[in-house]
PDB file of C-alpha atoms in Angstrom:
ATOM      1  CA  LYS K 640       5.285 -43.487  32.564  1.00 58.00           C
ATOM      2  CA  ASN K 641       4.171 -41.163  35.328  1.00 68.00           C
ATOM      3  CA  PHE K 642       0.994 -39.980  33.209  1.00 73.00           C
ATOM      4  CA  PHE K 643      -1.823 -41.248  31.660  1.00 88.00           C
ATOM      5  CA  PRO K 644      -1.427 -43.391  28.400  1.00 93.00           C
ATOM      6  CA  THR K 645      -3.026 -40.613  26.155  1.00 94.00           C
ATOM      7  CA  THR K 646      -0.318 -38.452  27.441  1.00 94.00           C
ATOM      8  CA  TYR K 647       2.662 -40.067  26.660  1.00 94.00           C
ATOM      9  CA  LEU K 648       0.950 -41.376  23.380  1.00 97.00           C
ATOM     10  CA  LEU K 649       0.847 -37.621  22.236  1.00 97.00           C
ATOM     11  CA  LEU K 650       4.560 -36.827  23.054  1.00 97.00           C
ATOM     12  CA  PHE K 651       6.836 -36.565  19.740  1.00 97.00           C
ATOM     13  CA  SER K 652       9.269 -38.630  21.671  1.00 95.00           C
ATOM     14  CA  ASP K 653       6.837 -41.900  21.625  1.00 95.00           C
ATOM     15  CA  LEU K 654       6.988 -43.759  18.516  1.00 95.00           C
ATOM     16  CA  THR K 655       3.223 -45.406  18.869  1.00 95.00           C
ATOM     17  CA  PHE K 656       1.962 -42.942  16.507  1.00 97.00           C
ATOM     18  CA  SER K 657       3.311 -41.038  13.436  1.00 97.00           C
ATOM     19  CA  LYS K 658       4.680 -37.600  13.502  1.00 97.00           C
ATOM     20  CA  ASN K 659       1.990 -36.580  11.096  1.00 97.00           C
ATOM     21  CA  LEU K 660      -0.903 -37.595  12.927  1.00 97.00           C
ATOM     22  CA  LYS K 661       0.073 -35.785  16.472  1.00 97.00           C
ATOM     23  CA  ILE K 662       0.881 -32.601  14.482  1.00 97.00           C
ATOM     24  CA  GLU K 663      -2.724 -33.543  12.997  1.00 97.00           C
ATOM     25  CA  PHE K 664      -4.167 -34.170  16.404  1.00 97.00           C
ATOM     26  CA  ARG K 665      -2.997 -30.655  17.844  1.00 97.00           C
ATOM     27  CA  LYS K 666      -4.272 -28.831  14.655  1.00 96.00           C
ATOM     28  CA  LYS K 667      -7.988 -30.378  15.521  1.00 95.00           C
ATOM     29  CA  PHE K 668      -7.248 -29.720  19.061  1.00 96.00           C
ATOM     30  CA  GLU K 669      -6.596 -26.033  18.858  1.00 95.00           C
ATOM     31  CA  LYS K 670      -9.632 -25.638  16.448  1.00 94.00           C
ATOM     32  CA  LEU K 671     -12.040 -27.125  18.983  1.00 92.00           C
ATOM     33  CA  THR K 672     -10.959 -25.747  22.170  1.00 91.00           C
ATOM     34  CA  SER K 673      -8.714 -22.555  21.273  1.00 89.00           C
ATOM     35  CA  SER K 674      -5.750 -23.763  23.008  1.00 92.00           C
ATOM     36  CA  LYS K 675      -2.472 -24.903  21.718  1.00 95.00           C
ATOM     37  CA  LEU K 676      -0.691 -28.377  22.785  1.00 96.00           C
ATOM     38  CA  PRO K 677       3.022 -28.304  23.287  1.00 97.00           C
ATOM     39  CA  ASN K 678       5.172 -28.452  19.411  1.00 96.00           C
ATOM     40  CA  GLU K 679       8.319 -31.046  18.974  1.00 96.00           C
ATOM     41  CA  SER K 680      10.408 -27.751  19.936  1.00 97.00           C
ATOM     42  CA  ASP K 681       8.717 -27.147  23.201  1.00 97.00           C
ATOM     43  CA  GLU K 682       8.716 -30.688  24.380  1.00 96.00           C
ATOM     44  CA  ILE K 683      12.638 -30.951  24.135  1.00 96.00           C
ATOM     45  CA  ARG K 684      13.011 -27.888  25.976  1.00 97.00           C
ATOM     46  CA  ASN K 685      10.507 -28.644  28.711  1.00 97.00           C
ATOM     47  CA  ILE K 686       9.551 -32.187  28.731  1.00 95.00           C
ATOM     48  CA  ILE K 687       7.520 -32.065  32.236  1.00 94.00           C
ATOM     49  CA  GLU K 688       5.948 -29.110  30.982  1.00 96.00           C
ATOM     50  CA  SER K 689       4.773 -30.740  27.980  1.00 96.00           C
ATOM     51  CA  LYS K 690       3.377 -33.868  29.634  1.00 95.00           C
ATOM     52  CA  LYS K 691       1.306 -31.323  32.078  1.00 95.00           C
ATOM     53  CA  ARG K 692       0.207 -29.504  29.392  1.00 96.00           C
ATOM     54  CA  ILE K 693      -0.854 -32.230  26.980  1.00 96.00           C
ATOM     55  CA  ALA K 694      -2.938 -33.885  29.996  1.00 94.00           C
ATOM     56  CA  GLU K 695      -4.649 -31.093  30.589  1.00 94.00           C
ATOM     57  CA  GLY K 696      -5.636 -31.120  26.994  1.00 95.00           C
ATOM     58  CA  VAL K 697      -6.915 -34.428  27.110  1.00 94.00           C
ATOM     59  CA  TYR K 698      -8.688 -33.804  29.949  1.00 93.00           C
ATOM     60  CA  LYS K 699     -10.383 -30.864  28.048  1.00 92.00           C
ATOM     61  CA  LEU K 700     -11.539 -33.897  25.484  1.00 93.00           C
ATOM     62  CA  GLN K 701     -12.837 -36.347  27.358  1.00 91.00           C
ATOM     63  CA  SER K 702     -15.909 -34.462  27.818  1.00 88.00           C
ATOM     64  CA  LEU K 703     -16.309 -34.651  23.850  1.00 89.00           C
ATOM     65  CA  LEU K 704     -15.722 -38.534  24.215  1.00 93.00           C
ATOM     66  CA  ARG K 705     -17.490 -39.025  27.528  1.00 88.00           C
ATOM     67  CA  PHE K 706     -20.635 -41.062  25.422  1.00 92.00           C
ATOM     68  CA  ASN K 707     -18.526 -42.814  22.975  1.00 94.00           C
ATOM     69  CA  TYR K 708     -18.975 -46.283  23.117  1.00 96.00           C
ATOM     70  CA  ILE K 709     -15.285 -47.537  21.973  1.00 96.00           C
ATOM     71  CA  VAL K 710     -13.519 -45.321  24.409  1.00 96.00           C
ATOM     72  CA  HIS K 711     -15.602 -46.090  27.293  1.00 96.00           C
ATOM     73  CA  LYS K 712     -15.277 -49.567  26.671  1.00 97.00           C
ATOM     74  CA  TYR K 713     -11.513 -49.547  26.926  1.00 97.00           C
ATOM     75  CA  ASN K 714     -11.815 -46.953  29.372  1.00 95.00           C
ATOM     76  CA  THR K 715     -13.510 -49.510  31.831  1.00 96.00           C
ATOM     77  CA  TYR K 716     -11.201 -52.179  31.065  1.00 97.00           C
ATOM     78  CA  TYR K 717      -8.301 -50.071  32.016  1.00 96.00           C
ATOM     79  CA  GLY K 718      -9.919 -48.898  35.249  1.00 96.00           C
ATOM     80  CA  PHE K 719     -10.936 -52.423  35.907  1.00 97.00           C
ATOM     81  CA  TYR K 720      -7.186 -53.739  35.999  1.00 96.00           C
ATOM     82  CA  ARG K 721      -5.952 -50.748  37.991  1.00 95.00           C
ATOM     83  CA  ASN K 722      -8.211 -51.177  40.657  1.00 96.00           C
ATOM     84  CA  LEU K 723      -7.868 -55.342  40.313  1.00 96.00           C
ATOM     85  CA  SER K 724      -4.148 -54.632  41.366  1.00 94.00           C
ATOM     86  CA  GLY K 725      -5.069 -52.798  44.167  1.00 94.00           C
ATOM     87  CA  THR K 726      -7.678 -55.397  45.463  1.00 94.00           C
ATOM     88  CA  ALA K 727      -5.097 -58.225  44.846  1.00 94.00           C
ATOM     89  CA  CYS K 728      -2.279 -56.808  47.121  1.00 94.00           C
ATOM     90  CA  LEU K 729      -5.306 -56.359  49.791  1.00 94.00           C
ATOM     91  CA  ILE K 730      -5.724 -59.862  49.350  1.00 91.00           C
ATOM     92  CA  THR K 731      -2.092 -61.196  49.192  1.00 92.00           C
ATOM     93  CA  VAL K 732      -1.782 -58.663  52.317  1.00 92.00           C
ATOM     94  CA  PHE K 733      -4.611 -60.416  54.086  1.00 91.00           C
ATOM     95  CA  SER K 734      -4.009 -63.873  53.339  1.00 88.00           C
ATOM     96  CA  THR K 735      -0.603 -63.645  54.424  1.00 88.00           C
ATOM     97  CA  PHE K 736      -1.683 -62.842  57.878  1.00 90.00           C
ATOM     98  CA  TYR K 737      -4.589 -64.879  57.886  1.00 89.00           C
ATOM     99  CA  LEU K 738      -3.080 -68.351  56.908  1.00 90.00           C
ATOM    100  CA  PRO K 739      -0.829 -68.839  59.933  1.00 91.00           C
ATOM    101  CA  ILE K 740      -3.159 -67.862  62.192  1.00 90.00           C
ATOM    102  CA  ASN K 741      -6.188 -70.007  60.955  1.00 87.00           C
ATOM    103  CA  TYR K 742      -3.381 -72.616  60.700  1.00 88.00           C
ATOM    104  CA  HIS K 743      -2.404 -72.083  64.358  1.00 89.00           C
ATOM    105  CA  THR K 744      -6.126 -71.991  65.531  1.00 90.00           C
ATOM    106  CA  PHE K 745      -7.705 -74.974  63.497  1.00 88.00           C
ATOM    107  CA  LYS K 746      -4.529 -77.180  62.526  1.00 86.00           C
ATOM    108  CA  GLU K 747      -5.696 -76.317  58.945  1.00 84.00           C
ATOM    109  CA  PHE K 748      -5.207 -74.498  55.868  1.00 80.00           C
ATOM    110  CA  ASN K 749      -8.356 -72.523  54.366  1.00 82.00           C
ATOM    111  CA  LEU K 750      -8.130 -73.825  50.764  1.00 87.00           C
ATOM    112  CA  LEU K 751      -9.858 -70.849  50.018  1.00 86.00           C
ATOM    113  CA  ALA K 752      -7.312 -68.236  51.124  1.00 85.00           C
ATOM    114  CA  VAL K 753      -4.701 -70.367  49.614  1.00 89.00           C
ATOM    115  CA  PHE K 754      -6.184 -70.077  46.428  1.00 91.00           C
ATOM    116  CA  SER K 755      -6.812 -66.422  46.942  1.00 88.00           C
ATOM    117  CA  LEU K 756      -3.347 -65.521  47.982  1.00 91.00           C
ATOM    118  CA  LEU K 757      -1.923 -67.613  44.934  1.00 93.00           C
ATOM    119  CA  ILE K 758      -4.422 -66.090  42.525  1.00 94.00           C
ATOM    120  CA  SER K 759      -3.700 -62.467  43.584  1.00 93.00           C
ATOM    121  CA  PHE K 760       0.250 -63.425  43.994  1.00 92.00           C
ATOM    122  CA  LEU K 761       0.192 -64.539  40.018  1.00 95.00           C
ATOM    123  CA  TYR K 762      -1.816 -61.255  39.007  1.00 95.00           C
ATOM    124  CA  LEU K 763       0.409 -59.037  40.898  1.00 95.00           C
ATOM    125  CA  LEU K 764       3.654 -60.534  39.132  1.00 96.00           C
ATOM    126  CA  PHE K 765       2.146 -59.377  35.876  1.00 96.00           C
ATOM    127  CA  ALA K 766      -0.086 -56.664  36.918  1.00 95.00           C
ATOM    128  CA  LYS K 767       2.563 -53.597  35.914  1.00 94.00           C
ATOM    129  CA  LYS K 768       2.215 -55.218  32.254  1.00 96.00           C
ATOM    130  CA  VAL K 769      -1.627 -55.750  31.986  1.00 96.00           C
ATOM    131  CA  ILE K 770      -2.168 -52.294  32.971  1.00 95.00           C
ATOM    132  CA  VAL K 771       0.470 -50.562  30.699  1.00 94.00           C
ATOM    133  CA  HIS K 772      -1.022 -52.629  27.990  1.00 96.00           C
ATOM    134  CA  SER K 773      -5.011 -51.971  28.812  1.00 96.00           C
ATOM    135  CA  GLY K 774      -3.870 -48.140  29.142  1.00 96.00           C
ATOM    136  CA  GLU K 775      -2.392 -47.861  25.936  1.00 96.00           C
ATOM    137  CA  LEU K 776      -4.976 -49.445  24.200  1.00 97.00           C
ATOM    138  CA  TYR K 777      -7.337 -47.091  25.954  1.00 97.00           C
ATOM    139  CA  GLY K 778      -5.007 -44.175  24.775  1.00 97.00           C
ATOM    140  CA  LYS K 779      -5.014 -45.244  21.250  1.00 97.00           C
ATOM    141  CA  HIS K 780      -8.498 -45.731  20.963  1.00 97.00           C
ATOM    142  CA  PHE K 781      -9.075 -42.236  22.533  1.00 97.00           C
ATOM    143  CA  ILE K 782      -6.788 -40.710  19.955  1.00 97.00           C
ATOM    144  CA  ASN K 783      -8.504 -42.407  17.135  1.00 96.00           C
ATOM    145  CA  GLU K 784     -11.498 -41.720  17.917  1.00 96.00           C
ATOM    146  CA  PHE K 785     -11.001 -37.986  18.840  1.00 96.00           C
ATOM    147  CA  MET K 786      -9.366 -37.731  15.161  1.00 95.00           C
ATOM    148  CA  GLU K 787     -12.386 -39.394  13.577  1.00 94.00           C
ATOM    149  CA  VAL K 788     -15.178 -37.254  15.595  1.00 92.00           C
ATOM    150  CA  SER K 789     -13.461 -34.108  15.575  1.00 89.00           C
ATOM    151  CA  GLU K 790     -14.012 -34.388  11.389  1.00 84.00           C
ATOM    152  CA  LYS K 791     -17.526 -34.406  12.063  1.00 82.00           C
ATOM    153  CA  LEU K 792     -17.523 -31.072  14.120  1.00 72.00           C
TER     154      LEU K 792
END
């Protein structure tokens, strides 16, 4: 899934939300922004262009929901887990090189480095699932909060 979760959750081919909600979302989006998101037939004809247009549309809405507590909270979780995977990669690489050098020099293992390597490796085993899950939670809350907020405007 090469786009942010809100993009693929709003595709008609994704079954997370109902077709009716996606149609209603598009109506509210058009009313607020004077822009149109792709409909179901547009999506079937050109999925890549549809993803791009939805991503651009969601970007326009982010300023509307920027200070929404729930959206901010889930976006923070999503960002944290994405950043943690990069950090875990670095820790794994550095620890892999550090441990043999340390052992060769001092004839003992640094327990903190071993522990860091194990924890980061374990995280990396599940990182994709964790990131996708937290991203989808963010996307779901973003869409739901937009539907709620747009009714008040």
